[in-house]
XYZ file of C-alpha atoms in Angstrom:
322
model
C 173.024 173.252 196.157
C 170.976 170.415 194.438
C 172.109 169.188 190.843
C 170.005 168.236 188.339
C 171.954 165.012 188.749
C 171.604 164.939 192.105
C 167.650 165.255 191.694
C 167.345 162.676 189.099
C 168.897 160.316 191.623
C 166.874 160.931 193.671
C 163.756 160.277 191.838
C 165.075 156.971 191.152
C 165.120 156.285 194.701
C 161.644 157.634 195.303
C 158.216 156.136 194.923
C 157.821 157.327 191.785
C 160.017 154.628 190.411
C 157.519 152.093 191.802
C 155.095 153.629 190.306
C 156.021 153.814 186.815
C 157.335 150.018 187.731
C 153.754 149.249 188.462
C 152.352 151.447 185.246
C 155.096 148.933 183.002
C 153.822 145.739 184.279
C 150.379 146.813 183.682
C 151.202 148.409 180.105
C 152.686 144.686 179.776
C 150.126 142.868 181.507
C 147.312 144.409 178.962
C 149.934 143.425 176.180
C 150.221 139.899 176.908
C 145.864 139.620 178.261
C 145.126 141.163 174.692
C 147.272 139.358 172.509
C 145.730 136.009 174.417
C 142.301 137.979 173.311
C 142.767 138.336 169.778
C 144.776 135.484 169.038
C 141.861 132.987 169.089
C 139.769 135.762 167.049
C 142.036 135.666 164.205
C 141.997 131.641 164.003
C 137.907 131.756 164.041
C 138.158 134.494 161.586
C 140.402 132.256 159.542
C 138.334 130.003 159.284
C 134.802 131.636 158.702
C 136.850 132.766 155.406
C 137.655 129.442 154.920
C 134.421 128.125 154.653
C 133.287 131.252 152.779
C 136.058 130.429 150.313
C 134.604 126.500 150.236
C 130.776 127.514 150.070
C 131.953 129.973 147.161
C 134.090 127.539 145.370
C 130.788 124.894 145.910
C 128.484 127.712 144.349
C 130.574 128.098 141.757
C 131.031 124.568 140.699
C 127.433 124.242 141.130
C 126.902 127.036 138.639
C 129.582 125.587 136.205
C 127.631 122.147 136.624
C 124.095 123.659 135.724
C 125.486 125.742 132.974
C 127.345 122.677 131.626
C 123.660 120.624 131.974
C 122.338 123.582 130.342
C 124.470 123.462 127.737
C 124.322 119.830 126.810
C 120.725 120.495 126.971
C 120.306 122.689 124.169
C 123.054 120.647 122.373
C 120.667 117.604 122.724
C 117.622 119.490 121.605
C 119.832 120.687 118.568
C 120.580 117.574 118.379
C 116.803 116.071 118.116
C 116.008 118.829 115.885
C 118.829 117.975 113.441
C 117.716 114.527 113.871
C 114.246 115.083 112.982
C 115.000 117.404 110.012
C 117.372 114.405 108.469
C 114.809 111.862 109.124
C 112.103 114.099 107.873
C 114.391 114.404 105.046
C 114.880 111.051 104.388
C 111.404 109.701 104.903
C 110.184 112.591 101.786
C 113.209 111.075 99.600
C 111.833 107.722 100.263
C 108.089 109.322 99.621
C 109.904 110.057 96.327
C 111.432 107.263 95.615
C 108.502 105.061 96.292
C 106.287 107.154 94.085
C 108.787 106.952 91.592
C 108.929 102.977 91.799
C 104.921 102.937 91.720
C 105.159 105.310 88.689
C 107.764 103.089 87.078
C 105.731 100.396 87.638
C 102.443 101.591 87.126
C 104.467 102.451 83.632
C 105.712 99.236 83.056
C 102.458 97.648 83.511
C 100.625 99.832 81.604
C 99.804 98.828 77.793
C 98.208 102.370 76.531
C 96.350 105.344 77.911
C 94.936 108.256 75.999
C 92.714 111.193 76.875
C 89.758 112.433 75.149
C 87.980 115.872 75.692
C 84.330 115.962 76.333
C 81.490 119.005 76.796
C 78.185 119.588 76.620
C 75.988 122.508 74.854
C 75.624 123.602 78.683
C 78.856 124.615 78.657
C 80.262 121.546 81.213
C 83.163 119.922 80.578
C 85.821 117.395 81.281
C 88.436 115.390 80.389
C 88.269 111.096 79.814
C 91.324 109.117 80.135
C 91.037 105.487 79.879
C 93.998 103.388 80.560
C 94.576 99.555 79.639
C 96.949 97.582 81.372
C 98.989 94.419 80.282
C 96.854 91.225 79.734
C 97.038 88.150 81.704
C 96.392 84.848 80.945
C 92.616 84.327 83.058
C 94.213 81.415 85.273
C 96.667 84.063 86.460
C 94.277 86.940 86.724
C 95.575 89.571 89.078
C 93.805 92.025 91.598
C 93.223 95.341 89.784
C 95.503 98.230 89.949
C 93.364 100.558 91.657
C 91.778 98.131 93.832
C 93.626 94.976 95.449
C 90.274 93.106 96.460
C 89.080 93.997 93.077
C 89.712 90.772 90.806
C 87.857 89.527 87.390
C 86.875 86.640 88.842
C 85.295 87.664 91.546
C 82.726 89.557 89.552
C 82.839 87.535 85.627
C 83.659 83.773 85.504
C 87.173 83.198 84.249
C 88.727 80.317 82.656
C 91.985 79.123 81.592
C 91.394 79.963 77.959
C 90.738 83.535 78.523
C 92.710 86.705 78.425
C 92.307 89.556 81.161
C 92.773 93.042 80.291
C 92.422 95.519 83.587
C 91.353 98.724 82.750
C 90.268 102.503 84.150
C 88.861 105.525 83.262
C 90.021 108.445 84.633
C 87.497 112.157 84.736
C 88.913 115.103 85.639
C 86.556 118.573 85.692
C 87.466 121.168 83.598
C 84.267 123.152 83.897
C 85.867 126.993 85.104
C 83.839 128.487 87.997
C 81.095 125.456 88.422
C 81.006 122.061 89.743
C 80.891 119.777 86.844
C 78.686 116.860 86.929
C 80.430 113.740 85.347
C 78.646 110.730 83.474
C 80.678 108.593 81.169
C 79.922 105.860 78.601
C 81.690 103.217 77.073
C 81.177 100.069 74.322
C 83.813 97.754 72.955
C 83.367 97.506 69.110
C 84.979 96.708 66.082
C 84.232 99.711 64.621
C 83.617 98.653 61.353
C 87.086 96.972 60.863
C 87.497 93.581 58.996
C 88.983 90.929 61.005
C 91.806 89.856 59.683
C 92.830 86.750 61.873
C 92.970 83.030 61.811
C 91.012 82.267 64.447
C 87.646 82.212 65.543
C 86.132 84.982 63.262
C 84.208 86.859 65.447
C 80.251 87.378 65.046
C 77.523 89.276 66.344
C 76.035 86.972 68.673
C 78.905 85.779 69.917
C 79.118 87.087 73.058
C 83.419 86.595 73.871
C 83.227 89.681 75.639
C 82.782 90.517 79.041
C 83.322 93.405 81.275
C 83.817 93.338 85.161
C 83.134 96.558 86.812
C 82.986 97.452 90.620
C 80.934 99.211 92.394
C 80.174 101.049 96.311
C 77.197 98.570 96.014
C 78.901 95.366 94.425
C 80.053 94.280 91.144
C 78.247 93.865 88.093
C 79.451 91.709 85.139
C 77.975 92.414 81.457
C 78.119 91.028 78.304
C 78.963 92.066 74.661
C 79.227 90.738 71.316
C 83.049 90.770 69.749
C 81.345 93.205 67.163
C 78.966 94.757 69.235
C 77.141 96.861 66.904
C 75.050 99.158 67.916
C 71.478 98.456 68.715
C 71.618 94.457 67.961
C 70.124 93.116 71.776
C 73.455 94.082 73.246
C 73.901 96.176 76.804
C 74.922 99.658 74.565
C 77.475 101.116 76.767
C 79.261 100.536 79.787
C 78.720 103.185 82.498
C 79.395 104.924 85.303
C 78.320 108.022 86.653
C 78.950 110.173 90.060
C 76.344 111.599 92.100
C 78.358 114.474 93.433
C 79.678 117.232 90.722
C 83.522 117.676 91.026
C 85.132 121.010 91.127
C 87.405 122.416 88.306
C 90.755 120.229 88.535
C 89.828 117.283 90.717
C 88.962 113.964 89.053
C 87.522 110.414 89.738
C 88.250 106.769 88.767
C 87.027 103.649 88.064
C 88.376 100.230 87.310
C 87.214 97.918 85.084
C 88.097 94.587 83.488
C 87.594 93.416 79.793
C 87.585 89.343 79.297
C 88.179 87.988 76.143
C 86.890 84.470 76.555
C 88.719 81.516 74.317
C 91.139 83.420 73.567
C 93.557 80.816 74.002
C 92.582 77.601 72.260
C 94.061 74.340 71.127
C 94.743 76.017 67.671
C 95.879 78.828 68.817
C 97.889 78.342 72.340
C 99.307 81.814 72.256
C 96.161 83.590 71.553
C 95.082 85.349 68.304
C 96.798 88.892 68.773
C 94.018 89.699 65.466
C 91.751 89.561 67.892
C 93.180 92.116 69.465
C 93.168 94.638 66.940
C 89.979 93.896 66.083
C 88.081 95.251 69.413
C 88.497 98.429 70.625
C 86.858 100.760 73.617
C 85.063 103.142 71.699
C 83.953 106.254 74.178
C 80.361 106.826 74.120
C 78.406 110.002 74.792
C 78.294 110.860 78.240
C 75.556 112.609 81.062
C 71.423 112.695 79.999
C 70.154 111.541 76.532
C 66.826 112.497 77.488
C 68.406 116.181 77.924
C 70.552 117.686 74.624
C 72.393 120.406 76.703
C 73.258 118.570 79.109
C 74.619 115.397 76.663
C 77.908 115.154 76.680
C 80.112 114.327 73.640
C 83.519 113.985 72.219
C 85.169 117.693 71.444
C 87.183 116.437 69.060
C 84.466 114.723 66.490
C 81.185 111.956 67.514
C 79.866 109.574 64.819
C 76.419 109.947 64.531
C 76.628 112.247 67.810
C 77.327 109.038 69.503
C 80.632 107.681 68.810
C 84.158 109.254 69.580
C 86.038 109.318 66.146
C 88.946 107.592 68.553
C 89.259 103.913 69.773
C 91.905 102.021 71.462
C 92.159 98.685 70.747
C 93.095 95.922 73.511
C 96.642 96.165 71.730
C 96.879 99.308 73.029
C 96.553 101.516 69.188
C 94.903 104.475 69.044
C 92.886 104.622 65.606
C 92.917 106.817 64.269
C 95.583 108.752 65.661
C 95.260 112.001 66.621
C-alpha cells in the first residue's frame, strides 16, 4: 500500500519537479527582466520632477521679481506724485511769498493812495484810485512801477534840478448788471491854497509842471502852470479814457509821471517841500461833457460840478480829509 509519504516522494522524483523548477526560474527571470525595466523609469521620472520642481521654482521667482518691479513701480509713482504735490506746494508758498515781497515793496515805495467814487445821472459808475509813489531826484529817475520801459525821460525832458513823482490811476467798474464805460480826468492845482514857502513862489504862467503819460500809441508829455487855474491857456485836465466798457469788478490802469522842474536849486539844494503842499491832483469830471447823463462826477461832492472836493498833494495829504 502507497503512503502519502511514499507519494510525495515520489513526486519529487518526477517531472513535475522540473517543471515547477522551470516555472521558478521563469517567476525569477520576469523578476530580475522587470526590475531592469522599471529601474531606469524611475530615474527619468526623477528627473522630469526635477526639472518640474526647477521650472516651478524659476516661475515663481519670476513672479516674485515682477511683483517686486511692480511694486517699486507704484512706490516710484507715489513717489513722483508726493514729489510733485511738495514742489507744487512749495512753488505756491514762494507765489506767496513773492507777492508778499512785491506788496511790501510796492508799500514801501508808495507815498499815498486814496480812492474816490464816481457816477453819472445814467446810472454808471466806478471807482478812481490814484496812487503817488516816492519822488526821485530827475538825474536818478526810475522806470515806472507798472511799466519797466516806461521812464520820465523818455517822454518829458528831465534835468538834474527836478523832482520825479511816478504816479497811477487805478478804475475799477462798479456799474451792477452793465458794462461800464470808463473816462477819467485829472489837473494838478493849488486849489486855492497860499503858498507858504521860501522858494520860488509859484505863478500862473509858470509852467514847473509837467506830466509824462504813456500810451498803446506813444507817449505824450504836457504842460501845466504850478497854479493851474482853471481856464487860463492851460491843457485843463489830464486824461485817459478806454474804448472797451469793463464789467462790474474788473478795473484798468495807467501810469503817469508828474515833474516838478527846479525843484532843486542853488538856494534850496534839498528842494522846497512847500512846494509840495502847495500842488495837488485834483480829480476832474470824467466821460462826455457834451452829454450830462453820461458826465461823470465825484459822489462824494464836485466844485462847480467840476472839481472833486478831495486833492492829494505830491506830499502825499489828502485835503480835506474824508
Amino acid at each position: 500500500m502507497t503512503t502519502f509519504l511514499d507519494r510525495a516522494k515520489m513526486h519529487l522524483t518526477t517531472p513535475n519537479v522540473l517543471a515547477l523548477a522551470g516555472a521558478v526560474v521563469i517567476v525569477v527571470s520576469s523578476i530580475v527582466v522587470h526590475a531592469s525595466i522599471v529601474a531606469p523609469n524611475t530615474a527619468a521620472l526623477d528627473d522630469a520632477r526635477a526639472e518640474y520642481e526647477s521650472v516651478v521654482a524659476e516661475v515663481e521667482r519670476a513672479e516674485a521679481a515682477e511683483r517686486a518691479e511692480q511694486e517699486a513701480l507704484e512706490q516710484a509713482e507715489r513717489d513722483a506724485a508726493a514729489e510733485a504735490e511738495r514742489l507744487e506746494r512749495e512753488a505756491e508758498a514762494e507765489e506767496r511769498a513773492e507777492e508778499e515781497r512785491r506788496q511790501q515793496e510796492e508799500a514801501a515805495a508808495q507815498l499815498a493812495a486814496s480812492t474816490w467814487k464816481y457816477a453819472n445821472d445814467s446810472g454808471f459808475s466806478y471807482d478812481l484810485r490814484f496812487t503817488l509813489e516816492r519822488p526821485t531826484r530827475g538825474a536818478t529817475a526810475r522806470s515806472h512801477p507798472l511799466a519797466s520801459d516806461f521812464t520820465a525821460e523818455n517822454v518829458c525832458s528831465v534835468s538834474e534840478s527836478d523832482l520825479v513823482i511816478p504816479g497811477s490811476l487805478t478804475a475799477v467798474a462798479t456799474t451792477e448788471g452793465y458794462d461800464t464805460p470808463i473816462s477819467v480826468n485829472f489837473t494838478l492845482n493849488s486849489g486855492g491854497l497860499e503858498y507858504s514857502g521860501t522858494g520860488i513862489p509859484p505863478t500862473r504862467y509858470d509852467d514847473r509842471v509837467r506830466v509824462a503819460q504813456m500810451f498803446s500809441d506813444g507817449g505824450k508829455c504836457s504842460t501845466l502852470s504850478s497854479t493851474n487855474a482853471w481856464g487860463y491857456a492851460q491843457p485843463p485836465a489830464i486824461g485817459v479814457s478806454w474804448q472797451e466798457p469793463l464789467s462790474t469788478g474788473t478795473s484798468v490802469r495807467h501810469a503817469f509821471f508828474i515833474i516838478i522842474q527846479n525843484y532843486y536849486l542853488p538856494a534850496h539844494p534839498d528842494g522846497d517841500p512847500a512846494l509840495l503842499d502847495y500842488i495837488a491832483i485834483n480829480p476832474l469830471f470824467g466821460g462826455s461833457n457834451t452829454d450830462a447823463a453820461m458826465m461823470y462826477r465825484d459822489v462824494d461832492g464836485a466844485n462847480l460840478g467840476i472839481y472833486s472836493n478831495r486833492r492829494m498833494t505830491m506830499n502825499g495829504e489828502i485835503t480835506p480829509p474824508r
